[in-house]
Tab-separated table of N, CA and C in Angstrom:
chain	number	residue	atom	x	y	z
A	1	ASP	N	-26.885	17.369	-0.657
A	1	ASP	CA	-27.295	18.689	-1.116
A	1	ASP	C	-26.661	19.784	-0.257
A	2	TYR	N	-25.328	19.808	-0.269
A	2	TYR	CA	-24.583	20.814	0.479
A	2	TYR	C	-24.400	22.052	-0.386
A	3	GLY	N	-24.071	23.145	0.251
A	3	GLY	CA	-23.551	24.287	-0.481
A	3	GLY	C	-22.086	23.988	-0.752
A	4	ASP	N	-21.213	24.971	-0.658
A	4	ASP	CA	-19.782	24.729	-0.774
A	4	ASP	C	-19.331	23.959	0.459
A	5	LEU	N	-18.517	22.953	0.256
A	5	LEU	CA	-18.069	22.100	1.360
A	5	LEU	C	-16.549	22.014	1.325
A	6	THR	N	-15.900	22.389	2.443
A	6	THR	CA	-14.449	22.349	2.551
A	6	THR	C	-14.065	21.535	3.784
A	7	ILE	N	-13.213	20.537	3.555
A	7	ILE	CA	-12.675	19.709	4.632
A	7	ILE	C	-11.164	19.869	4.563
A	8	THR	N	-10.525	20.266	5.666
A	8	THR	CA	-9.079	20.454	5.622
A	8	THR	C	-8.441	20.062	6.954
A	9	GLY	N	-7.250	19.458	6.862
A	9	GLY	CA	-6.447	19.160	8.041
A	9	GLY	C	-7.046	18.151	9.001
A	10	MET	N	-7.853	17.236	8.529
A	10	MET	CA	-8.491	16.270	9.426
A	10	MET	C	-7.895	14.882	9.234
A	11	THR	N	-8.004	14.046	10.270
A	11	THR	CA	-7.604	12.647	10.208
A	11	THR	C	-8.848	11.796	10.373
A	12	PHE	N	-9.006	10.834	9.464
A	12	PHE	CA	-10.118	9.885	9.509
A	12	PHE	C	-9.506	8.493	9.614
A	13	ARG	N	-9.952	7.705	10.604
A	13	ARG	CA	-9.391	6.364	10.729
A	13	ARG	C	-10.425	5.401	11.300
A	14	ASN	N	-10.260	4.135	10.932
A	14	ASN	CA	-11.085	3.049	11.472
A	14	ASN	C	-12.570	3.288	11.253
A	15	CYS	N	-12.951	3.493	10.017
A	15	CYS	CA	-14.351	3.755	9.700
A	15	CYS	C	-14.721	3.033	8.410
A	16	ARG	N	-16.003	3.019	8.098
A	16	ARG	CA	-16.435	2.395	6.844
A	16	ARG	C	-16.105	3.340	5.683
A	17	TYR	N	-16.759	4.495	5.602
A	17	TYR	CA	-16.390	5.564	4.666
A	17	TYR	C	-16.065	6.787	5.498
A	18	ALA	N	-14.932	7.392	5.252
A	18	ALA	CA	-14.567	8.600	5.994
A	18	ALA	C	-15.438	9.774	5.559
A	19	LEU	N	-15.527	10.012	4.253
A	19	LEU	CA	-16.334	11.113	3.725
A	19	LEU	C	-17.211	10.598	2.595
A	20	LEU	N	-18.489	10.932	2.644
A	20	LEU	CA	-19.436	10.509	1.617
A	20	LEU	C	-20.417	11.643	1.304
A	21	PRO	N	-19.901	12.807	0.857
A	21	PRO	CA	-20.803	13.916	0.525
A	21	PRO	C	-21.485	13.713	-0.825
A	22	LYS	N	-22.770	14.001	-0.857
A	22	LYS	CA	-23.539	13.877	-2.101
A	22	LYS	C	-24.091	15.247	-2.481
A	23	ARG	N	-23.909	15.600	-3.743
A	23	ARG	CA	-24.417	16.824	-4.348
A	23	ARG	C	-23.968	18.108	-3.632
A	24	PRO	N	-22.660	18.229	-3.350
A	24	PRO	CA	-22.208	19.534	-2.854
A	24	PRO	C	-22.130	20.506	-4.025
A	25	ASN	N	-22.044	21.778	-3.730
A	25	ASN	CA	-21.766	22.744	-4.786
A	25	ASN	C	-20.281	22.579	-5.121
A	26	ARG	N	-19.413	23.403	-4.583
A	26	ARG	CA	-17.978	23.179	-4.728
A	26	ARG	C	-17.538	22.257	-3.604
A	27	PHE	N	-16.567	21.383	-3.898
A	27	PHE	CA	-16.060	20.459	-2.886
A	27	PHE	C	-14.553	20.560	-2.827
A	28	THR	N	-14.012	20.790	-1.623
A	28	THR	CA	-12.575	20.886	-1.416
A	28	THR	C	-12.180	19.997	-0.251
A	29	CYS	N	-11.179	19.162	-0.477
A	29	CYS	CA	-10.614	18.324	0.583
A	29	CYS	C	-9.105	18.443	0.480
A	30	THR	N	-8.460	19.026	1.508
A	30	THR	CA	-7.014	19.234	1.471
A	30	THR	C	-6.374	18.824	2.789
A	31	ASP	N	-5.142	18.352	2.686
A	31	ASP	CA	-4.299	18.066	3.850
A	31	ASP	C	-4.957	17.127	4.858
A	32	CYS	N	-5.646	16.101	4.368
A	32	CYS	CA	-6.306	15.141	5.254
A	32	CYS	C	-5.582	13.797	5.210
A	33	LEU	N	-5.709	13.036	6.295
A	33	LEU	CA	-5.165	11.685	6.391
A	33	LEU	C	-6.328	10.718	6.533
A	34	PHE	N	-6.343	9.700	5.669
A	34	PHE	CA	-7.352	8.649	5.706
A	34	PHE	C	-6.610	7.340	5.958
A	35	ILE	N	-6.926	6.650	7.052
A	35	ILE	CA	-6.232	5.408	7.359
A	35	ILE	C	-7.218	4.361	7.878
A	36	ARG	N	-7.135	3.176	7.301
A	36	ARG	CA	-8.002	2.046	7.643
A	36	ARG	C	-9.484	2.390	7.463
A	37	CYS	N	-9.828	2.957	6.355
A	37	CYS	CA	-11.219	3.260	6.025
A	37	CYS	C	-11.734	2.133	5.129
A	38	GLY	N	-12.693	1.390	5.606
A	38	GLY	CA	-13.214	0.248	4.865
A	38	GLY	C	-12.318	-0.967	4.939
A	39	SER	N	-11.290	-0.916	5.773
A	39	SER	CA	-10.354	-2.029	5.914
A	39	SER	C	-9.860	-2.099	7.351
A	40	SER	N	-9.615	-3.323	7.814
A	40	SER	CA	-9.026	-3.494	9.151
A	40	SER	C	-7.574	-3.020	9.166
A	41	GLY	N	-6.983	-2.888	7.976
A	41	GLY	CA	-5.590	-2.483	7.880
A	41	GLY	C	-4.612	-3.644	7.974
A	42	ASP	N	-5.129	-4.881	8.131
A	42	ASP	CA	-4.238	-6.042	8.166
A	42	ASP	C	-3.382	-6.050	6.903
A	43	ALA	N	-2.102	-6.328	7.067
A	43	ALA	CA	-1.175	-6.289	5.930
A	43	ALA	C	-1.626	-7.196	4.794
A	44	ASP	N	-2.160	-8.381	5.118
A	44	ASP	CA	-2.519	-9.294	4.031
A	44	ASP	C	-3.777	-8.866	3.276
A	45	ASN	N	-4.490	-7.842	3.739
A	45	ASN	CA	-5.564	-7.260	2.925
A	45	ASN	C	-4.986	-6.532	1.715
A	46	HIS	N	-3.727	-6.146	1.805
A	46	HIS	CA	-3.150	-5.225	0.829
A	46	HIS	C	-1.859	-5.690	0.176
A	47	ASP	N	-1.333	-6.850	0.548
A	47	ASP	CA	-0.007	-7.204	0.058
A	47	ASP	C	0.009	-8.311	-0.997
A	48	ASN	N	-1.139	-8.703	-1.513
A	48	ASN	CA	-1.240	-9.700	-2.577
A	48	ASN	C	-0.813	-11.101	-2.133
A	49	SER	N	-0.864	-11.366	-0.812
A	49	SER	CA	-0.467	-12.686	-0.328
A	49	SER	C	-1.652	-13.642	-0.220
A	50	LEU	N	-2.875	-13.129	-0.210
A	50	LEU	CA	-4.060	-13.982	-0.113
A	50	LEU	C	-4.467	-14.506	-1.482
A	51	SER	N	-5.081	-15.677	-1.483
A	51	SER	CA	-5.651	-16.171	-2.732
A	51	SER	C	-6.847	-15.293	-3.106
A	52	MET	N	-7.269	-15.385	-4.352
A	52	MET	CA	-8.434	-14.607	-4.790
A	52	MET	C	-9.663	-14.966	-3.953
A	53	ASN	N	-9.845	-16.241	-3.629
A	53	ASN	CA	-10.989	-16.665	-2.815
A	53	ASN	C	-10.920	-16.103	-1.403
A	54	ASP	N	-9.726	-16.135	-0.782
A	54	ASP	CA	-9.585	-15.589	0.570
A	54	ASP	C	-9.817	-14.077	0.586
A	55	GLN	N	-9.295	-13.378	-0.430
A	55	GLN	CA	-9.519	-11.931	-0.514
A	55	GLN	C	-11.013	-11.651	-0.663
A	56	ASN	N	-11.691	-12.402	-1.498
A	56	ASN	CA	-13.129	-12.234	-1.696
A	56	ASN	C	-13.897	-12.520	-0.404
A	57	ASP	N	-13.498	-13.569	0.338
A	57	ASP	CA	-14.160	-13.883	1.611
A	57	ASP	C	-14.070	-12.717	2.584
A	58	ARG	N	-12.937	-12.043	2.615
A	58	ARG	CA	-12.779	-10.889	3.512
A	58	ARG	C	-13.730	-9.755	3.132
A	59	TYR	N	-14.022	-9.661	1.859
A	59	TYR	CA	-14.906	-8.594	1.393
A	59	TYR	C	-16.382	-8.928	1.637
A	60	ILE	N	-16.791	-10.162	1.390
A	60	ILE	CA	-18.219	-10.486	1.467
A	60	ILE	C	-18.659	-11.017	2.835
A	61	ASN	N	-17.725	-11.444	3.689
A	61	ASN	CA	-18.089	-12.001	4.984
A	61	ASN	C	-17.873	-10.952	6.079
A	62	ALA	N	-18.942	-10.267	6.450
A	62	ALA	CA	-18.847	-9.178	7.427
A	62	ALA	C	-18.350	-9.668	8.784
A	63	SER	N	-18.591	-10.939	9.119
A	63	SER	CA	-18.172	-11.450	10.422
A	63	SER	C	-16.649	-11.480	10.573
A	64	LEU	N	-15.929	-11.482	9.458
A	64	LEU	CA	-14.469	-11.450	9.530
A	64	LEU	C	-13.945	-10.069	9.914
A	65	GLN	N	-14.749	-9.027	9.725
A	65	GLN	CA	-14.399	-7.645	10.048
A	65	GLN	C	-13.045	-7.240	9.448
A	66	LYS	N	-12.857	-7.591	8.182
A	66	LYS	CA	-11.597	-7.287	7.511
A	66	LYS	C	-11.752	-6.189	6.459
A	67	LEU	N	-12.733	-6.319	5.561
A	67	LEU	CA	-12.995	-5.324	4.523
A	67	LEU	C	-14.493	-5.044	4.503
A	68	SER	N	-14.876	-3.782	4.521
A	68	SER	CA	-16.293	-3.421	4.436
A	68	SER	C	-16.514	-2.628	3.154
A	69	ASN	N	-17.735	-2.446	2.760
A	69	ASN	CA	-18.052	-1.699	1.550
A	69	ASN	C	-17.858	-0.214	1.833
A	70	GLY	N	-16.633	0.240	1.793
A	70	GLY	CA	-16.343	1.630	2.127
A	70	GLY	C	-15.009	2.066	1.566
A	71	GLY	N	-14.449	3.106	2.157
A	71	GLY	CA	-13.167	3.632	1.714
A	71	GLY	C	-12.920	5.021	2.259
A	72	ALA	N	-11.950	5.695	1.674
A	72	ALA	CA	-11.540	7.010	2.171
A	72	ALA	C	-12.558	8.097	1.829
A	73	LEU	N	-12.793	8.333	0.540
A	73	LEU	CA	-13.637	9.459	0.136
A	73	LEU	C	-14.442	9.064	-1.094
A	74	ARG	N	-15.738	9.256	-1.012
A	74	ARG	CA	-16.612	9.033	-2.165
A	74	ARG	C	-17.543	10.240	-2.291
A	75	MET	N	-17.178	11.161	-3.144
A	75	MET	CA	-17.961	12.371	-3.379
A	75	MET	C	-18.789	12.152	-4.641
A	76	GLU	N	-20.050	12.538	-4.587
A	76	GLU	CA	-20.928	12.331	-5.738
A	76	GLU	C	-21.595	13.623	-6.188
A	77	SER	N	-21.555	13.867	-7.487
A	77	SER	CA	-22.347	14.895	-8.177
A	77	SER	C	-22.137	16.309	-7.667
A	78	ALA	N	-20.902	16.780	-7.746
A	78	ALA	CA	-20.622	18.169	-7.376
A	78	ALA	C	-21.066	19.090	-8.495
A	79	ASN	N	-21.715	20.168	-8.138
A	79	ASN	CA	-22.175	21.157	-9.123
A	79	ASN	C	-21.157	22.252	-9.380
A	80	GLY	N	-20.061	22.253	-8.614
A	80	GLY	CA	-19.001	23.235	-8.799
A	80	GLY	C	-17.656	22.531	-8.852
A	81	LEU	N	-16.591	23.285	-8.806
A	81	LEU	CA	-15.239	22.771	-8.903
A	81	LEU	C	-14.939	21.802	-7.760
A	82	VAL	N	-14.272	20.697	-8.079
A	82	VAL	CA	-13.832	19.714	-7.093
A	82	VAL	C	-12.317	19.825	-6.958
A	83	ARG	N	-11.844	19.893	-5.715
A	83	ARG	CA	-10.406	19.996	-5.467
A	83	ARG	C	-10.052	19.052	-4.329
A	84	ILE	N	-9.194	18.066	-4.628
A	84	ILE	CA	-8.720	17.110	-3.620
A	84	ILE	C	-7.199	17.129	-3.709
A	85	GLN	N	-6.543	17.672	-2.666
A	85	GLN	CA	-5.101	17.910	-2.756
A	85	GLN	C	-4.400	17.644	-1.436
A	86	ASN	N	-3.159	17.181	-1.557
A	86	ASN	CA	-2.256	17.013	-0.417
A	86	ASN	C	-2.803	16.090	0.664
A	87	CYS	N	-3.525	15.068	0.266
A	87	CYS	CA	-4.063	14.101	1.230
A	87	CYS	C	-3.220	12.831	1.206
A	88	GLN	N	-3.284	12.072	2.308
A	88	GLN	CA	-2.660	10.759	2.376
A	88	GLN	C	-3.745	9.736	2.632
A	89	VAL	N	-3.695	8.643	1.882
A	89	VAL	CA	-4.668	7.564	2.011
A	89	VAL	C	-3.884	6.266	2.161
A	90	LYS	N	-4.089	5.563	3.283
A	90	LYS	CA	-3.300	4.356	3.552
A	90	LYS	C	-4.185	3.249	4.110
A	91	HIS	N	-3.941	2.032	3.650
A	91	HIS	CA	-4.614	0.825	4.151
A	91	HIS	C	-6.131	0.964	4.158
A	92	CYS	N	-6.688	1.390	3.040
A	92	CYS	CA	-8.136	1.534	2.897
A	92	CYS	C	-8.647	0.554	1.838
A	93	LEU	N	-9.940	0.270	1.873
A	93	LEU	CA	-10.531	-0.549	0.813
A	93	LEU	C	-10.496	0.218	-0.506
A	94	ARG	N	-11.033	1.431	-0.511
A	94	ARG	CA	-11.025	2.287	-1.699
A	94	ARG	C	-10.272	3.573	-1.374
A	95	GLY	N	-9.687	4.169	-2.405
A	95	GLY	CA	-8.967	5.422	-2.217
A	95	GLY	C	-9.888	6.624	-2.391
A	96	LEU	N	-9.500	7.542	-3.258
A	96	LEU	CA	-10.257	8.760	-3.533
A	96	LEU	C	-11.192	8.489	-4.706
A	97	ARG	N	-12.492	8.692	-4.504
A	97	ARG	CA	-13.472	8.327	-5.540
A	97	ARG	C	-14.469	9.467	-5.777
A	98	PRO	N	-14.046	10.498	-6.484
A	98	PRO	CA	-14.995	11.542	-6.847
A	98	PRO	C	-15.816	11.111	-8.069
A	99	GLY	N	-17.121	11.243	-7.989
A	99	GLY	CA	-17.984	10.856	-9.101
A	99	GLY	C	-18.807	12.029	-9.596
A	100	ASP	N	-18.999	12.085	-10.887
A	100	ASP	CA	-19.785	13.149	-11.511
A	100	ASP	C	-19.286	14.536	-11.111
A	101	CYS	N	-18.040	14.818	-11.431
A	101	CYS	CA	-17.496	16.167	-11.248
A	101	CYS	C	-17.989	16.980	-12.438
A	102	LEU	N	-19.101	17.642	-12.272
A	102	LEU	CA	-19.814	18.243	-13.392
A	102	LEU	C	-19.160	19.512	-13.924
A	103	LYS	N	-18.405	20.226	-13.085
A	103	LYS	CA	-17.776	21.482	-13.502
A	103	LYS	C	-16.264	21.408	-13.446
A	104	GLY	N	-15.720	20.197	-13.455
A	104	GLY	CA	-14.279	20.020	-13.473
A	104	GLY	C	-13.675	19.959	-12.090
A	105	GLY	N	-12.365	19.743	-12.091
A	105	GLY	CA	-11.681	19.671	-10.815
A	105	GLY	C	-10.220	19.322	-10.973
A	106	ILE	N	-9.546	19.308	-9.829
A	106	ILE	CA	-8.143	18.919	-9.789
A	106	ILE	C	-7.938	17.989	-8.600
A	107	ILE	N	-7.261	16.887	-8.885
A	107	ILE	CA	-6.893	15.924	-7.863
A	107	ILE	C	-5.382	15.831	-7.949
A	108	SER	N	-4.677	16.413	-6.977
A	108	SER	CA	-3.223	16.510	-7.120
A	108	SER	C	-2.492	16.399	-5.796
A	109	CYS	N	-1.249	15.965	-5.912
A	109	CYS	CA	-0.302	15.925	-4.797
A	109	CYS	C	-0.778	15.056	-3.636
A	110	ASN	N	-1.508	13.984	-3.944
A	110	ASN	CA	-1.969	13.042	-2.928
A	110	ASN	C	-1.042	11.836	-2.916
A	111	TYR	N	-0.887	11.224	-1.736
A	111	TYR	CA	-0.109	9.997	-1.595
A	111	TYR	C	-1.072	8.895	-1.179
A	112	ILE	N	-1.180	7.856	-2.014
A	112	ILE	CA	-2.161	6.798	-1.807
A	112	ILE	C	-1.429	5.460	-1.833
A	113	SER	N	-1.546	4.675	-0.749
A	113	SER	CA	-0.823	3.408	-0.718
A	113	SER	C	-1.631	2.308	-0.042
A	114	ASP	N	-1.367	1.083	-0.487
A	114	ASP	CA	-1.948	-0.121	0.099
A	114	ASP	C	-3.472	-0.066	0.126
A	115	ILE	N	-4.039	0.042	-1.071
A	115	ILE	CA	-5.485	0.149	-1.266
A	115	ILE	C	-5.978	-1.167	-1.863
A	116	SER	N	-7.087	-1.687	-1.370
A	116	SER	CA	-7.609	-2.959	-1.869
A	116	SER	C	-8.314	-2.828	-3.214
A	117	GLU	N	-8.654	-1.618	-3.629
A	117	GLU	CA	-9.225	-1.386	-4.960
A	117	GLU	C	-8.402	-0.297	-5.650
A	118	SER	N	-9.040	0.626	-6.361
A	118	SER	CA	-8.298	1.655	-7.099
A	118	SER	C	-7.871	2.808	-6.195
A	119	GLY	N	-6.721	3.400	-6.525
A	119	GLY	CA	-6.222	4.541	-5.761
A	119	GLY	C	-7.072	5.783	-5.969
A	120	ILE	N	-7.247	6.177	-7.227
A	120	ILE	CA	-8.125	7.298	-7.589
A	120	ILE	C	-9.094	6.784	-8.639
A	121	TYR	N	-10.365	6.985	-8.394
A	121	TYR	CA	-11.398	6.473	-9.299
A	121	TYR	C	-12.365	7.600	-9.625
A	122	LEU	N	-12.261	8.133	-10.844
A	122	LEU	CA	-13.253	9.092	-11.317
A	122	LEU	C	-14.449	8.269	-11.774
A	123	SER	N	-15.446	8.170	-10.926
A	123	SER	CA	-16.552	7.255	-11.201
A	123	SER	C	-17.748	7.984	-11.797
A	124	LYS	N	-18.583	7.204	-12.417
A	124	LYS	CA	-19.839	7.733	-12.956
A	124	LYS	C	-20.959	7.382	-11.982
A	125	VAL	N	-21.665	8.394	-11.509
A	125	VAL	CA	-22.862	8.173	-10.719
A	125	VAL	C	-24.063	8.246	-11.652
A	126	SER	N	-24.134	9.333	-12.430
A	126	SER	CA	-25.202	9.442	-13.424
A	126	SER	C	-24.676	9.920	-14.780
A	127	VAL	N	-23.819	10.937	-14.793
A	127	VAL	CA	-23.373	11.485	-16.075
A	127	VAL	C	-21.862	11.423	-16.306
A	128	GLY	N	-21.075	11.119	-15.306
A	128	GLY	CA	-19.620	11.084	-15.473
A	128	GLY	C	-18.983	12.425	-15.146
A	129	SER	N	-17.658	12.477	-15.286
A	129	SER	CA	-16.902	13.680	-14.937
A	129	SER	C	-16.370	14.357	-16.189
A	130	ASP	N	-16.249	15.672	-16.108
A	130	ASP	CA	-15.806	16.473	-17.234
A	130	ASP	C	-14.706	17.433	-16.771
A	131	PHE	N	-13.627	17.538	-17.546
A	131	PHE	CA	-12.545	18.486	-17.291
A	131	PHE	C	-11.919	18.333	-15.902
A	132	VAL	N	-11.571	17.106	-15.534
A	132	VAL	CA	-10.867	16.847	-14.278
A	132	VAL	C	-9.409	16.526	-14.594
A	133	THR	N	-8.501	17.117	-13.828
A	133	THR	CA	-7.073	16.863	-13.955
A	133	THR	C	-6.607	16.048	-12.758
A	134	VAL	N	-5.962	14.932	-13.031
A	134	VAL	CA	-5.364	14.069	-12.009
A	134	VAL	C	-3.861	14.149	-12.239
A	135	GLN	N	-3.154	14.869	-11.354
A	135	GLN	CA	-1.730	15.092	-11.614
A	135	GLN	C	-0.909	15.122	-10.335
A	136	ASN	N	0.358	14.743	-10.494
A	136	ASN	CA	1.350	14.794	-9.412
A	136	ASN	C	0.947	13.994	-8.180
A	137	ASN	N	0.204	12.916	-8.367
A	137	ASN	CA	-0.150	12.017	-7.273
A	137	ASN	C	0.821	10.847	-7.262
A	138	THR	N	0.956	10.215	-6.106
A	138	THR	CA	1.711	8.975	-5.992
A	138	THR	C	0.749	7.895	-5.538
A	139	MET	N	0.675	6.816	-6.328
A	139	MET	CA	-0.207	5.691	-6.014
A	139	MET	C	0.641	4.432	-6.000
A	140	VAL	N	0.695	3.765	-4.843
A	140	VAL	CA	1.559	2.614	-4.653
A	140	VAL	C	0.723	1.444	-4.127
A	141	ASN	N	0.892	0.288	-4.756
A	141	ASN	CA	0.266	-0.938	-4.288
A	141	ASN	C	-1.257	-0.815	-4.173
A	142	CYS	N	-1.872	-0.421	-5.261
A	142	CYS	CA	-3.334	-0.401	-5.340
A	142	CYS	C	-3.760	-1.710	-6.001
A	143	SER	N	-4.637	-2.459	-5.355
A	143	SER	CA	-4.974	-3.804	-5.827
A	143	SER	C	-5.661	-3.813	-7.177
A	144	ASN	N	-6.347	-2.752	-7.554
A	144	ASN	CA	-6.984	-2.713	-8.868
A	144	ASN	C	-6.130	-1.850	-9.790
A	145	ASN	N	-6.397	-0.578	-9.852
A	145	ASN	CA	-5.655	0.338	-10.726
A	145	ASN	C	-5.087	1.482	-9.899
A	146	GLY	N	-4.022	2.088	-10.407
A	146	GLY	CA	-3.577	3.331	-9.795
A	146	GLY	C	-4.677	4.375	-9.947
A	147	SER	N	-5.082	4.613	-11.206
A	147	SER	CA	-6.218	5.507	-11.462
A	147	SER	C	-7.178	4.804	-12.418
A	148	LEU	N	-8.441	5.028	-12.201
A	148	LEU	CA	-9.506	4.449	-13.014
A	148	LEU	C	-10.479	5.566	-13.353
A	149	CYS	N	-10.740	5.767	-14.625
A	149	CYS	CA	-11.665	6.805	-15.075
A	149	CYS	C	-12.826	6.141	-15.790
A	150	GLY	N	-14.002	6.207	-15.198
A	150	GLY	CA	-15.193	5.622	-15.797
A	150	GLY	C	-16.089	6.700	-16.374
A	151	GLU	N	-16.213	6.711	-17.677
A	151	GLU	CA	-17.061	7.656	-18.398
A	151	GLU	C	-16.703	9.110	-18.110
A	152	ALA	N	-15.407	9.356	-18.003
A	152	ALA	CA	-14.913	10.720	-17.871
A	152	ALA	C	-14.601	11.245	-19.268
A	153	GLN	N	-14.586	12.567	-19.401
A	153	GLN	CA	-14.242	13.154	-20.693
A	153	GLN	C	-13.500	14.464	-20.496
A	154	ASN	N	-12.706	14.819	-21.509
A	154	ASN	CA	-11.965	16.087	-21.525
A	154	ASN	C	-11.040	16.244	-20.332
A	155	GLY	N	-10.533	15.154	-19.802
A	155	GLY	CA	-9.685	15.213	-18.620
A	155	GLY	C	-8.238	14.956	-18.933
A	156	THR	N	-7.415	15.105	-17.902
A	156	THR	CA	-5.982	14.898	-18.021
A	156	THR	C	-5.487	14.054	-16.859
A	157	ILE	N	-4.669	13.065	-17.191
A	157	ILE	CA	-3.963	12.278	-16.188
A	157	ILE	C	-2.495	12.483	-16.508
A	158	ALA	N	-1.755	13.171	-15.638
A	158	ALA	CA	-0.390	13.565	-15.993
A	158	ALA	C	0.537	13.622	-14.787
A	159	ALA	N	1.785	13.252	-15.034
A	159	ALA	CA	2.884	13.424	-14.076
A	159	ALA	C	2.636	12.712	-12.748
A	160	ASN	N	1.917	11.604	-12.781
A	160	ASN	CA	1.703	10.802	-11.572
A	160	ASN	C	2.782	9.734	-11.480
A	161	THR	N	3.089	9.325	-10.267
A	161	THR	CA	3.962	8.180	-10.030
A	161	THR	C	3.069	7.045	-9.581
A	162	ILE	N	3.057	5.968	-10.381
A	162	ILE	CA	2.162	4.841	-10.110
A	162	ILE	C	2.999	3.575	-10.168
A	163	ARG	N	3.025	2.815	-9.051
A	163	ARG	CA	3.833	1.606	-9.073
A	163	ARG	C	3.213	0.492	-8.233
A	164	ASP	N	3.561	-0.717	-8.628
A	164	ASP	CA	3.144	-1.928	-7.918
A	164	ASP	C	1.632	-2.067	-7.810
A	165	CYS	N	0.909	-1.569	-8.803
A	165	CYS	CA	-0.536	-1.777	-8.844
A	165	CYS	C	-0.801	-3.114	-9.530
A	166	TRP	N	-1.793	-3.835	-9.093
A	166	TRP	CA	-1.963	-5.217	-9.522
A	166	TRP	C	-2.624	-5.328	-10.884
A	167	ASN	N	-3.391	-4.361	-11.293
A	167	ASN	CA	-4.101	-4.447	-12.567
A	167	ASN	C	-3.385	-3.561	-13.583
A	168	THR	N	-3.701	-2.278	-13.619
A	168	THR	CA	-3.044	-1.355	-14.545
A	168	THR	C	-2.649	-0.085	-13.800
A	169	THR	N	-1.776	0.679	-14.418
A	169	THR	CA	-1.440	1.974	-13.822
A	169	THR	C	-2.620	2.928	-13.965
A	170	SER	N	-3.165	3.048	-15.179
A	170	SER	CA	-4.331	3.898	-15.432
A	170	SER	C	-5.268	3.181	-16.394
A	171	GLN	N	-6.515	3.087	-16.010
A	171	GLN	CA	-7.514	2.471	-16.890
A	171	GLN	C	-8.563	3.507	-17.260
A	172	LEU	N	-8.803	3.634	-18.565
A	172	LEU	CA	-9.867	4.499	-19.066
A	172	LEU	C	-10.990	3.587	-19.533
A	173	TRP	N	-12.151	3.754	-18.940
A	173	TRP	CA	-13.284	2.864	-19.205
A	173	TRP	C	-14.435	3.714	-19.729
A	174	SER	N	-14.771	3.554	-21.001
A	174	SER	CA	-15.790	4.365	-21.666
A	174	SER	C	-15.489	5.853	-21.516
A	175	ALA	N	-14.221	6.217	-21.557
A	175	ALA	CA	-13.798	7.608	-21.437
A	175	ALA	C	-13.538	8.172	-22.842
A	176	SER	N	-13.622	9.483	-22.984
A	176	SER	CA	-13.363	10.102	-24.286
A	176	SER	C	-12.601	11.413	-24.125
A	177	ASP	N	-11.832	11.729	-25.132
A	177	ASP	CA	-11.067	12.982	-25.171
A	177	ASP	C	-10.222	13.183	-23.908
A	178	MET	N	-9.525	12.137	-23.507
A	178	MET	CA	-8.669	12.183	-22.335
A	178	MET	C	-7.203	12.300	-22.773
A	179	THR	N	-6.406	12.990	-21.991
A	179	THR	CA	-4.979	13.088	-22.223
A	179	THR	C	-4.273	12.374	-21.075
A	180	VAL	N	-3.416	11.423	-21.429
A	180	VAL	CA	-2.596	10.725	-20.436
A	180	VAL	C	-1.150	10.941	-20.845
A	181	GLU	N	-0.367	11.594	-19.974
A	181	GLU	CA	1.003	11.900	-20.352
A	181	GLU	C	1.899	12.061	-19.142
A	182	GLY	N	3.143	11.665	-19.313
A	182	GLY	CA	4.171	11.926	-18.321
A	182	GLY	C	4.066	11.156	-17.021
A	183	ASP	N	3.236	10.108	-16.968
A	183	ASP	CA	3.188	9.288	-15.755
A	183	ASP	C	4.437	8.412	-15.703
A	184	THR	N	4.845	8.097	-14.509
A	184	THR	CA	5.977	7.190	-14.303
A	184	THR	C	5.449	5.958	-13.605
């Protein structure tokens, strides 16, 4: 239950979740570096060399201290505009995960690489996101999807560079009235 929340120019590393704001008014995150958030950063957490069972063991066995239930950024239920721009996310369990962007937003010009789950995930906490634009991002080697939109509507995914993701470049899950164009 924050008012307007702005995070800029910070480095977050070696943590479970770097940022986990819930119910801010407007939310802005710019020019930040997220590294090894929810992950030990070991190369084999992110390079598709482990078997599915070994990867799962790293996630569910806390004693291995390899992957924890966390990630770079998980923002929930913003009542105002959400803006996440010019950030770098590397060797994390999860990438950028804004949920319930109720008044729209822009997620742009971020570089996201070597993520054990999705690079950008517009998630549903209670009602989903509306009028969010995901554009001009680079997502490389995301173990799930480059971008994943769960119950988002009236949004745009455009002009992103997405490569070497293990599942899909962009997945729309129970989404409606979305525009996807110009991704490479």
